[in-house]
CSV table of C-alpha atoms and ligand atoms in Angstrom, one decimal:
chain,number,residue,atom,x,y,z
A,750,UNK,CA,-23.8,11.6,12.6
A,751,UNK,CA,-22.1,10.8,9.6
A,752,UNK,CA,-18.1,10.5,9.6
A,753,UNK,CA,-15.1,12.5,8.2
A,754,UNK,CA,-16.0,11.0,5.0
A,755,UNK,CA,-19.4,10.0,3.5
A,756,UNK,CA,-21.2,9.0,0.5
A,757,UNK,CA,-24.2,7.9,-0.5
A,758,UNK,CA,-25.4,6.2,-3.6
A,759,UNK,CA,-22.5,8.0,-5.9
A,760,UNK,CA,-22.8,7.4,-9.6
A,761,UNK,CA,-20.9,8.0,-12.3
A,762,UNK,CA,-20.9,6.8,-15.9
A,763,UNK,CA,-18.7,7.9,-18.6
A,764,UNK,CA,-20.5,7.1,-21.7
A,765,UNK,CA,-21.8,3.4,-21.7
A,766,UNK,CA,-19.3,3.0,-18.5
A,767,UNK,CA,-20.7,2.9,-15.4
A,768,UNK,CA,-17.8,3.7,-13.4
A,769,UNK,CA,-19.8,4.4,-9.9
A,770,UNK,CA,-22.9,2.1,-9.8
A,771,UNK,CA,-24.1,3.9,-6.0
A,772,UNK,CA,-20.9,4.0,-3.5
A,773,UNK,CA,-22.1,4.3,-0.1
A,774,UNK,CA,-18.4,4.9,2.1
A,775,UNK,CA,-18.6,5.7,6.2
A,776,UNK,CA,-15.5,6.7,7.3
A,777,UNK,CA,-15.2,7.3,11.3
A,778,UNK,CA,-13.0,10.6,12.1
A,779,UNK,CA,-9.7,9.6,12.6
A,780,UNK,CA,-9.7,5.9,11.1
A,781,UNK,CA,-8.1,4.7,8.0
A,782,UNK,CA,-10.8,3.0,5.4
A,783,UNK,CA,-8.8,0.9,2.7
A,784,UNK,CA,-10.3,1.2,-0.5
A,785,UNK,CA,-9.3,-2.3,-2.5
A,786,UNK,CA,-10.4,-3.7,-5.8
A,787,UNK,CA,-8.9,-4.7,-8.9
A,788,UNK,CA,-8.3,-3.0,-11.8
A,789,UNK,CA,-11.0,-0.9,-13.4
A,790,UNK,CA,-13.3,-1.1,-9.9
A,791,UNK,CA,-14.0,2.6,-9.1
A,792,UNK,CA,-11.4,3.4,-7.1
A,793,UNK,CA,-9.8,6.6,-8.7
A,794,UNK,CA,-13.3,7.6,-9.4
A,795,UNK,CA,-14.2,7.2,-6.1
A,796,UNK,CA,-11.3,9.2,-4.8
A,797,UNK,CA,-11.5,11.9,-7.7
A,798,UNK,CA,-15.7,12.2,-6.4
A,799,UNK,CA,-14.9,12.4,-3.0
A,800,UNK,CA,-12.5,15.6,-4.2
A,801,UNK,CA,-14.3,17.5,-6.2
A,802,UNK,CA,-12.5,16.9,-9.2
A,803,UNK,CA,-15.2,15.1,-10.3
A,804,UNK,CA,-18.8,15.7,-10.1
A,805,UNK,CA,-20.8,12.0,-9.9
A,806,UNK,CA,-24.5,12.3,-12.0
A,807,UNK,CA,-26.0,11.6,-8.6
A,808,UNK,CA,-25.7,10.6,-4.8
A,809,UNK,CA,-24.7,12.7,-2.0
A,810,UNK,CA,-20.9,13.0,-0.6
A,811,UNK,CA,-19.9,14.7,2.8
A,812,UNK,CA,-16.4,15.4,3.9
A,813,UNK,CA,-15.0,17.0,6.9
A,814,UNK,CA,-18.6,17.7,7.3
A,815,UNK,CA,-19.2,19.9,4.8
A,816,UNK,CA,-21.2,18.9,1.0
A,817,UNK,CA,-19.0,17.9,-1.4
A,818,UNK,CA,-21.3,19.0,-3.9
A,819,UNK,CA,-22.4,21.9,-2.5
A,820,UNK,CA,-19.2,23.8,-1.4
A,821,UNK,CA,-16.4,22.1,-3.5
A,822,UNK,CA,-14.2,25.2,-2.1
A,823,UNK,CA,-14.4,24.4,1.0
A,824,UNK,CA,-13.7,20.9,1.0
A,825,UNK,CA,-10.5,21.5,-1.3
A,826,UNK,CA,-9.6,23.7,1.8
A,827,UNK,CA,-10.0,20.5,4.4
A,828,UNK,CA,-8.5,17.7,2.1
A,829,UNK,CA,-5.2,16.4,1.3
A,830,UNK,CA,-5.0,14.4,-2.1
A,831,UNK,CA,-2.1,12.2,-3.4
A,832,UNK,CA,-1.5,9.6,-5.9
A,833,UNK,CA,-2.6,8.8,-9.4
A,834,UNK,CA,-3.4,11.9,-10.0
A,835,UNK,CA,-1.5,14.5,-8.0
A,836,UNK,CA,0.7,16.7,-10.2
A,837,UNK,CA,4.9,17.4,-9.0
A,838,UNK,CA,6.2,20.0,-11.7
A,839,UNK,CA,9.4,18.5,-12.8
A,840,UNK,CA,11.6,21.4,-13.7
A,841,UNK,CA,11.2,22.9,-9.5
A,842,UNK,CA,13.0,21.3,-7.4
A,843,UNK,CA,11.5,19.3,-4.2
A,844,UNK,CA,11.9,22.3,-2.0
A,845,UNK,CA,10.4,25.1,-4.4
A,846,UNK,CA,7.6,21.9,-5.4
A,847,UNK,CA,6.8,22.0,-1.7
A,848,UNK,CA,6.8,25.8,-0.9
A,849,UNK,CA,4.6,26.4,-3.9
A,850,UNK,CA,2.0,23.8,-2.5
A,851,UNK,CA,1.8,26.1,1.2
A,852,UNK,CA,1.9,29.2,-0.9
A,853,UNK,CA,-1.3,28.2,-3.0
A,854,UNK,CA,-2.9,27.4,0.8
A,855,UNK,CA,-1.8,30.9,1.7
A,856,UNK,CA,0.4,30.0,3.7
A,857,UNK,CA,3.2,33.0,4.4
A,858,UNK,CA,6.3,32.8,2.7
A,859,UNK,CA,8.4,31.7,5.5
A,860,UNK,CA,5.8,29.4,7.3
A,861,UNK,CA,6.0,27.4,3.9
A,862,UNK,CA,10.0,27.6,3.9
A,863,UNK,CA,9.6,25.9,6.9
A,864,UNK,CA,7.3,23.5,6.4
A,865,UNK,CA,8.7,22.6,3.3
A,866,UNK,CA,12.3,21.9,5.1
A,867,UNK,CA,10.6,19.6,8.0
A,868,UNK,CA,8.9,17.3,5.3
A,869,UNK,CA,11.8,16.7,2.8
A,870,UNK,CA,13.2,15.9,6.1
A,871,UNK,CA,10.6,13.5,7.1
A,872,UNK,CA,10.5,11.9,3.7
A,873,UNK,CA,14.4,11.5,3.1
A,874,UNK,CA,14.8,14.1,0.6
A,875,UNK,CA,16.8,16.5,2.5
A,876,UNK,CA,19.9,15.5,0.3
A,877,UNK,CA,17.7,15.8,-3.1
A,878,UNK,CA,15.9,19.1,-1.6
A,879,UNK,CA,17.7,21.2,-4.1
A,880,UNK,CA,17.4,19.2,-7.5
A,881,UNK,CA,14.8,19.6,-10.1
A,882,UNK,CA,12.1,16.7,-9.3
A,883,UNK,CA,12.7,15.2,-12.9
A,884,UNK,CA,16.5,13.6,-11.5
A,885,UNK,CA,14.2,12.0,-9.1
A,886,UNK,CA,14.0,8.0,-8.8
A,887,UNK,CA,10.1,6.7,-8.8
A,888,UNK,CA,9.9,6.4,-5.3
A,889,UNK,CA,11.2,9.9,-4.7
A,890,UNK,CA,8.7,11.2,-6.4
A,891,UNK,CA,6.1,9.4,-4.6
A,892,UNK,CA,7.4,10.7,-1.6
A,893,UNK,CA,8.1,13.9,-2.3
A,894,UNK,CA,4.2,13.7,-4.1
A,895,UNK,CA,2.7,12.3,-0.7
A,896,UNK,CA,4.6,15.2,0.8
A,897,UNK,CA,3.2,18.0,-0.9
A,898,UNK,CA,-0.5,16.6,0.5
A,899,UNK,CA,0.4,16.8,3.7
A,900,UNK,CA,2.0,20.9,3.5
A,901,UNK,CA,-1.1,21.7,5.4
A,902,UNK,CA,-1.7,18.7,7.6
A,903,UNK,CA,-5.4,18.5,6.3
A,904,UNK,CA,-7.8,16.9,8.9
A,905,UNK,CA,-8.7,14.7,6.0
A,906,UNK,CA,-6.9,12.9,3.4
A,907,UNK,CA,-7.0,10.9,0.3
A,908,UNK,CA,-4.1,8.7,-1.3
A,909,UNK,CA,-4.7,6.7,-4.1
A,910,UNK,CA,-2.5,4.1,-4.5
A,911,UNK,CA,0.3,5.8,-2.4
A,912,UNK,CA,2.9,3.0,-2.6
A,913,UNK,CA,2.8,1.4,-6.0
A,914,UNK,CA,5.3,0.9,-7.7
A,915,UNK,CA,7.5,1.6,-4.8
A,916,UNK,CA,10.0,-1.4,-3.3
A,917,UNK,CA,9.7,-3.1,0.1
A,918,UNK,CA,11.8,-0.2,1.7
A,919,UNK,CA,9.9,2.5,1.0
A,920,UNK,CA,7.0,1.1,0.9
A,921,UNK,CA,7.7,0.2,4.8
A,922,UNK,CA,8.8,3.8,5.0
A,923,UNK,CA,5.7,5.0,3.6
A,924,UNK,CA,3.6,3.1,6.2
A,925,UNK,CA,5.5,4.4,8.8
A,926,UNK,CA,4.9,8.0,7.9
A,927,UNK,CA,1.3,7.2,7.0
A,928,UNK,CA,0.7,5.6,10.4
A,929,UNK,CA,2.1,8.6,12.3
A,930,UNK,CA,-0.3,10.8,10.1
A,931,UNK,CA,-3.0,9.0,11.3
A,932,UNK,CA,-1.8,8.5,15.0
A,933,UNK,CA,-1.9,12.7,15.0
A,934,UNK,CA,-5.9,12.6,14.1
A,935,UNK,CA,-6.2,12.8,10.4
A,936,UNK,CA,-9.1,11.0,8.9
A,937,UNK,CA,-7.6,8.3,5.7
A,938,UNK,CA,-9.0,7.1,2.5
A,939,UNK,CA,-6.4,5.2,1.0
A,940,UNK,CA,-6.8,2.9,-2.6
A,941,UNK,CA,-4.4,0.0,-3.3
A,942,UNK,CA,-4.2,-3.4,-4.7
A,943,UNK,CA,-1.9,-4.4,-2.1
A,944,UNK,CA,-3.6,-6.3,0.2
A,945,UNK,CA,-0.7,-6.4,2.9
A,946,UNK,CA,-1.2,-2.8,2.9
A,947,UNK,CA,-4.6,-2.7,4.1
A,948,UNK,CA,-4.0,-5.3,6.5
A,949,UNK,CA,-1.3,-3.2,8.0
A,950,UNK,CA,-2.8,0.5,7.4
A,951,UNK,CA,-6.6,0.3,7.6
A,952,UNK,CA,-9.3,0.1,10.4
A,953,UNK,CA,-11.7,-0.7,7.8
A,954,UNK,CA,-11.9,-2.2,4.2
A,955,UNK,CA,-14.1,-1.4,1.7
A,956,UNK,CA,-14.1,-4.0,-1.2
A,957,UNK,CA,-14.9,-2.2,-4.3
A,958,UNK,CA,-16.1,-4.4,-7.7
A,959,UNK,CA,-17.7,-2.8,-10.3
A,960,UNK,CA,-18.9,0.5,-9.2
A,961,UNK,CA,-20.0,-1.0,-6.0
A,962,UNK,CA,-18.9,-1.9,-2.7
A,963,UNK,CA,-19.5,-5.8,-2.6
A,964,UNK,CA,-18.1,-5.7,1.5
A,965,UNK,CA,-16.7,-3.8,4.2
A,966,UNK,CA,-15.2,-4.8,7.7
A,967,UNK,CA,-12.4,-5.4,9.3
A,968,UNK,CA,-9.7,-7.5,8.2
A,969,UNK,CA,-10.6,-9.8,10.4
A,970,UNK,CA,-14.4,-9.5,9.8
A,971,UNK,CA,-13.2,-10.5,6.2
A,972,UNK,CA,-11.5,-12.8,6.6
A,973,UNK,CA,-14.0,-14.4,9.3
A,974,UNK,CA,-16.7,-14.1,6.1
A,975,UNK,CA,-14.2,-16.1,3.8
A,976,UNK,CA,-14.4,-19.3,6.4
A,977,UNK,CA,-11.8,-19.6,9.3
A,978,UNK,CA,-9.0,-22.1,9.9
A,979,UNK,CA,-8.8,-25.0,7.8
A,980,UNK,CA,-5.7,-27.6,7.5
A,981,UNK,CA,-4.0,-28.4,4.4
A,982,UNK,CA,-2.5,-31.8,4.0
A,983,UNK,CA,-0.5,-32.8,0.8
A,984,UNK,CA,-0.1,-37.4,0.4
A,985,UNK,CA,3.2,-38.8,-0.7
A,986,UNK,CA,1.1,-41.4,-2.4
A,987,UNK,CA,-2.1,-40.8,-4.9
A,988,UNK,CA,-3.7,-44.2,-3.4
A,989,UNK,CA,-3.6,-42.6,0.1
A,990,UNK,CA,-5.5,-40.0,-0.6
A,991,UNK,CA,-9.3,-41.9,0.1
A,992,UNK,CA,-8.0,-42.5,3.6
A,993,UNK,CA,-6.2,-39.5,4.1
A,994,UNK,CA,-9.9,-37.5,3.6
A,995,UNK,CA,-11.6,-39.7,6.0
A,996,UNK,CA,-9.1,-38.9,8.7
A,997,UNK,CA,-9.5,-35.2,7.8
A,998,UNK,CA,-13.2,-34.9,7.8
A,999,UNK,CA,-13.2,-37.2,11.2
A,1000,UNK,CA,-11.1,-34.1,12.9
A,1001,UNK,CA,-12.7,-31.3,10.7
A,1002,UNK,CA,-16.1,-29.7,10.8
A,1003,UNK,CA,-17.2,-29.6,6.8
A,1004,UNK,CA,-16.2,-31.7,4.0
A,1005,UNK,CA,-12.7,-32.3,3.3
A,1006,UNK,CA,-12.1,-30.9,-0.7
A,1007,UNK,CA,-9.4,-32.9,-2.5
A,1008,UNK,CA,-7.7,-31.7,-5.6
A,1009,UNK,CA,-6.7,-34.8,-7.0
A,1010,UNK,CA,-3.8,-33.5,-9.3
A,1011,UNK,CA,-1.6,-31.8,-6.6
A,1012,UNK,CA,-2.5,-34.3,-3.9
A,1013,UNK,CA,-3.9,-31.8,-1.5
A,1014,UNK,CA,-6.4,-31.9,1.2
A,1015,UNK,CA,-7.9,-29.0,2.9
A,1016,UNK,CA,-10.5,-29.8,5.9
A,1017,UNK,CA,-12.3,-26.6,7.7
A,1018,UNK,CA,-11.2,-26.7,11.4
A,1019,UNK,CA,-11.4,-25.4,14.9
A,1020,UNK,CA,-8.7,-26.0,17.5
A,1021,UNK,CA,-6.0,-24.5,15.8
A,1022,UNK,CA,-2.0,-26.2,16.4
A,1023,UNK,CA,-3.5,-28.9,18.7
A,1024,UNK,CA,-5.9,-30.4,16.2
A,1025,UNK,CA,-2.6,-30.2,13.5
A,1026,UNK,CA,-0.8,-32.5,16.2
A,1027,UNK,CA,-3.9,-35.0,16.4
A,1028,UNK,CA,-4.2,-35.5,12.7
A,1029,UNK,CA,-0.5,-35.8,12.4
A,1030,UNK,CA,-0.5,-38.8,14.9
A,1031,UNK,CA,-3.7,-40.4,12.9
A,1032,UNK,CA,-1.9,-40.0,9.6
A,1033,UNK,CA,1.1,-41.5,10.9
A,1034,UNK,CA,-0.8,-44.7,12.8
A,1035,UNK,CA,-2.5,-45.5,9.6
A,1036,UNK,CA,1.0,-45.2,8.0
A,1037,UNK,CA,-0.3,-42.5,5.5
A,1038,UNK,CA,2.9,-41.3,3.9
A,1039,UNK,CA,2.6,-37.3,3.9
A,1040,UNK,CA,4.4,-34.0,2.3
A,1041,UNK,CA,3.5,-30.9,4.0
A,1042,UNK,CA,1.2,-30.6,6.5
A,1043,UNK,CA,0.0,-26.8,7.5
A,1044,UNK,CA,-2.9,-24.4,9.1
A,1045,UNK,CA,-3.6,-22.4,7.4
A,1046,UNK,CA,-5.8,-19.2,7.9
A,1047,UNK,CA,-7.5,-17.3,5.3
A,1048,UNK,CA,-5.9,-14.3,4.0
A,1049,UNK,CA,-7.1,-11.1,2.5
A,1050,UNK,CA,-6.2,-12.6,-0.9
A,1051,UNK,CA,-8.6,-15.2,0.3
A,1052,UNK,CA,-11.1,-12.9,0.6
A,1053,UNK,CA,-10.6,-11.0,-2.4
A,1054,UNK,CA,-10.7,-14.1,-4.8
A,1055,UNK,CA,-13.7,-14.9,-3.1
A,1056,UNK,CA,-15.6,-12.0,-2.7
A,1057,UNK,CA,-14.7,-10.7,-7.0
A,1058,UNK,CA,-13.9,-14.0,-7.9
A,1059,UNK,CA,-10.9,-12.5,-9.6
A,1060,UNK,CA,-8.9,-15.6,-10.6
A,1061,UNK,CA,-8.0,-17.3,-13.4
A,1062,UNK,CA,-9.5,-20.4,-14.1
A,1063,UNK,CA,-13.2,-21.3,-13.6
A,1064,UNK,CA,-11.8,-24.7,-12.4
A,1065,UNK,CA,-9.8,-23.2,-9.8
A,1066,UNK,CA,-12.3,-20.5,-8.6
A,1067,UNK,CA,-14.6,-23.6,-7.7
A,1068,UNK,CA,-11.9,-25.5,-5.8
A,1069,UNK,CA,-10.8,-22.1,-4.2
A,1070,UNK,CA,-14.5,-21.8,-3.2
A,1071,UNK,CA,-14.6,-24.9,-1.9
A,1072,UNK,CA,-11.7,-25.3,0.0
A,1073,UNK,CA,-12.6,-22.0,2.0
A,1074,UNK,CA,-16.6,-22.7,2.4
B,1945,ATP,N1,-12.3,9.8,-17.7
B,1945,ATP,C1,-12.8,8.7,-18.0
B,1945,ATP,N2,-13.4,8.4,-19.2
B,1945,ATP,C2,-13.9,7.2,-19.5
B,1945,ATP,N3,-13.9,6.2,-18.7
B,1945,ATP,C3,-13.3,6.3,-17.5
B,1945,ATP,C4,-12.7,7.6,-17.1
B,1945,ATP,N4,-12.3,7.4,-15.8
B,1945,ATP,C5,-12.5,6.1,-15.5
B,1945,ATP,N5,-13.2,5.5,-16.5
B,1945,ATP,C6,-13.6,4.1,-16.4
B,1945,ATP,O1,-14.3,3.9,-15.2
B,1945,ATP,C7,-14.0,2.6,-14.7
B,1945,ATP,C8,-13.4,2.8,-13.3
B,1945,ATP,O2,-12.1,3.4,-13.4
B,1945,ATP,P1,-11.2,3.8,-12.2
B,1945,ATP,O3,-10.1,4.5,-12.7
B,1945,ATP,O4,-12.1,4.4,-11.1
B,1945,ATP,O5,-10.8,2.3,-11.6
B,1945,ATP,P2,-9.7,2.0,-10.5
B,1945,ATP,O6,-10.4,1.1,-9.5
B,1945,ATP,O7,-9.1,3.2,-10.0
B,1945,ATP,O8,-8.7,1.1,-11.3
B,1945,ATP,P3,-7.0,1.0,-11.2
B,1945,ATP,O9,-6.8,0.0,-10.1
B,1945,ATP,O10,-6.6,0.5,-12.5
B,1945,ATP,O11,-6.5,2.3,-10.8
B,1945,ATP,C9,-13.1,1.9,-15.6
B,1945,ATP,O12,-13.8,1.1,-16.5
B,1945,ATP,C10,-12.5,3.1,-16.4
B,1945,ATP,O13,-12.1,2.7,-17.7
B,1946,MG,MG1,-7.1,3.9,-10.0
């Protein structure tokens, strides 16, 4: 039984771009599946597909159990949609911006009045309510654009990118209305390049490269993937640094990578803050001189760099591959 949302083998090229190169997404009723990739990855393609507003040239989508393909009416009916591409007319204000949204759903007049007045509520734009949306900062009008999706509280929803561009405090406002969306039932697919964001927000992860889905999990299935705890050592002296590995790859369990220029050691490790406070105590009684000392665990950024191998220099890809193997 396939979930709230499902594709299989989506395409979609736009001349000599292959934009989709066969998506295949499975996203459990009432979960949150973060869609992450960097620029250029499929993401707003994927969402646009999923919608209807795009049709891919071939694969097979389901959502809220009905064929995307098949009855695009229908699914508009069950979705929510917000982000790049959601439109906010600038010259209505939020409140008439939100009451047109329930009246195209059919809502009755005063069912959307209402509605309307609990959301600007819920999205700190009762004071704004009666302004036309183009006096609106940025993150108002993200806010009052992730507002006008939710005028029906679809069973399913879609944001792409909901918080970009938006600073810390909204953004943490923006999670918490998201996670009391999904806390009520509704079914998520969310896009960002924020990893923190998925971390927080989403059950699963979906890491999208090139029209593909190169891996999915859970955050912590990820990061698991990416190698587990390792510790990072940093010498005082360049001359200690021969003895400083041997130390490390006695406590650790792989090879201990150095990267000569910043002084640093990472060793792979198991045995967490009690291992730190062994290798400390070896360091010291060989009277190795050190920095910083820290465990560190791998973090979605980890994971991303490794999985895309999105990052800068060839030279530093390797030694970021290394140190996480
Ligand atoms: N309408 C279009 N016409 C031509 N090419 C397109 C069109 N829409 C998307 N593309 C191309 O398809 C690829 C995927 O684009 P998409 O917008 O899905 O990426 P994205 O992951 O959403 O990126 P971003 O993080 O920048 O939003 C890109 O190479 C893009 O240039
Ligand atoms: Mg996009």
């Amino acid at each position: 039984m396939p979930g709230a949302i499902y594709a299989e083998g989506l395409v979609k090229t736009f001349g000599d771009v292959r934009a989709l190169d066969g998506v295949d997404l499975d996203v459990p009723e009432g979960t949150v599946l973060g869609l992450l990739g960097p620029n250029g990855a499929g993401k707003t393609t994927t969402v646009r597909c999923l919608t209807t507003l795009l049709r891919p040239d071939s694969g097979r989508a389901v959502v809220a159990g009905i064929d995307v393909l098949k009855q695009p009416d229908a699914v508009r009916r069950s979705i929510g949609l917000s982000g790049q591409f959601a439109a906010v007319d600038e010259y209505l204000t939020g409140r008439e911006n939100l009451q047109m949204v329930g009246q195209l759903y059919q809502m009755r007049a005063k069912a959307a009045k209402e509605r309307a007045a609990e959301l600007l509520e819920q999205f700190h734009l009762a004071d704004a309510a009666d302004r036309p949306t183009k006096t609106y900062s940025g993150g108002m009008r993200r806010r009052l654009d992730l507002a006008a999706a939710l005028v029906v509280s679809p069973p399913v929803m879609f944001m792409d990118e909901p918080t970009t561009g938006l600073d810390p405090r909204n953004r943490q406002q923006l999670w918490e209305v998201i996670k009391q969306l999904v806390s009520g039932g509704t079914t998520l697919l969310l896009t960002t390049q924020y990893l923190e964001e998925a971390d927080h927000l989403a059950h699963d992860i979906a890491v999208v490269d090139q029209g593909r889905v190169i891996a999915k999990g859970t955050s912590d299935q990820l990061k698991a993937r990416t190698g587990g705890e390792r510790v990072e050592v940093v010498v005082h002296e360049r001359e200690h640094m021969r003895a400083a590995a041997e130390v490390l790859t006695g406590f650790g369990k792989g090879d201990t990578t150095v990267e000569e220029h910043m002084r640093k050691l990472t060793v792979p490790v198991t045995g967490g803050a009690k291992l730190l406070a062994e290798i400390i105590r070896e360091l010291d009684t060989r009277g190795i001189e050190i920095d910083d000392i820290g465990l560190r665990r791998p973090t979605l950024d980890d994971v991303f760099l490794s999985l895309t191998g999105h990052v800068a220099e060839a030279k530093d890809e390797d030694s970021a591959k290394e140190a996480v193997k």
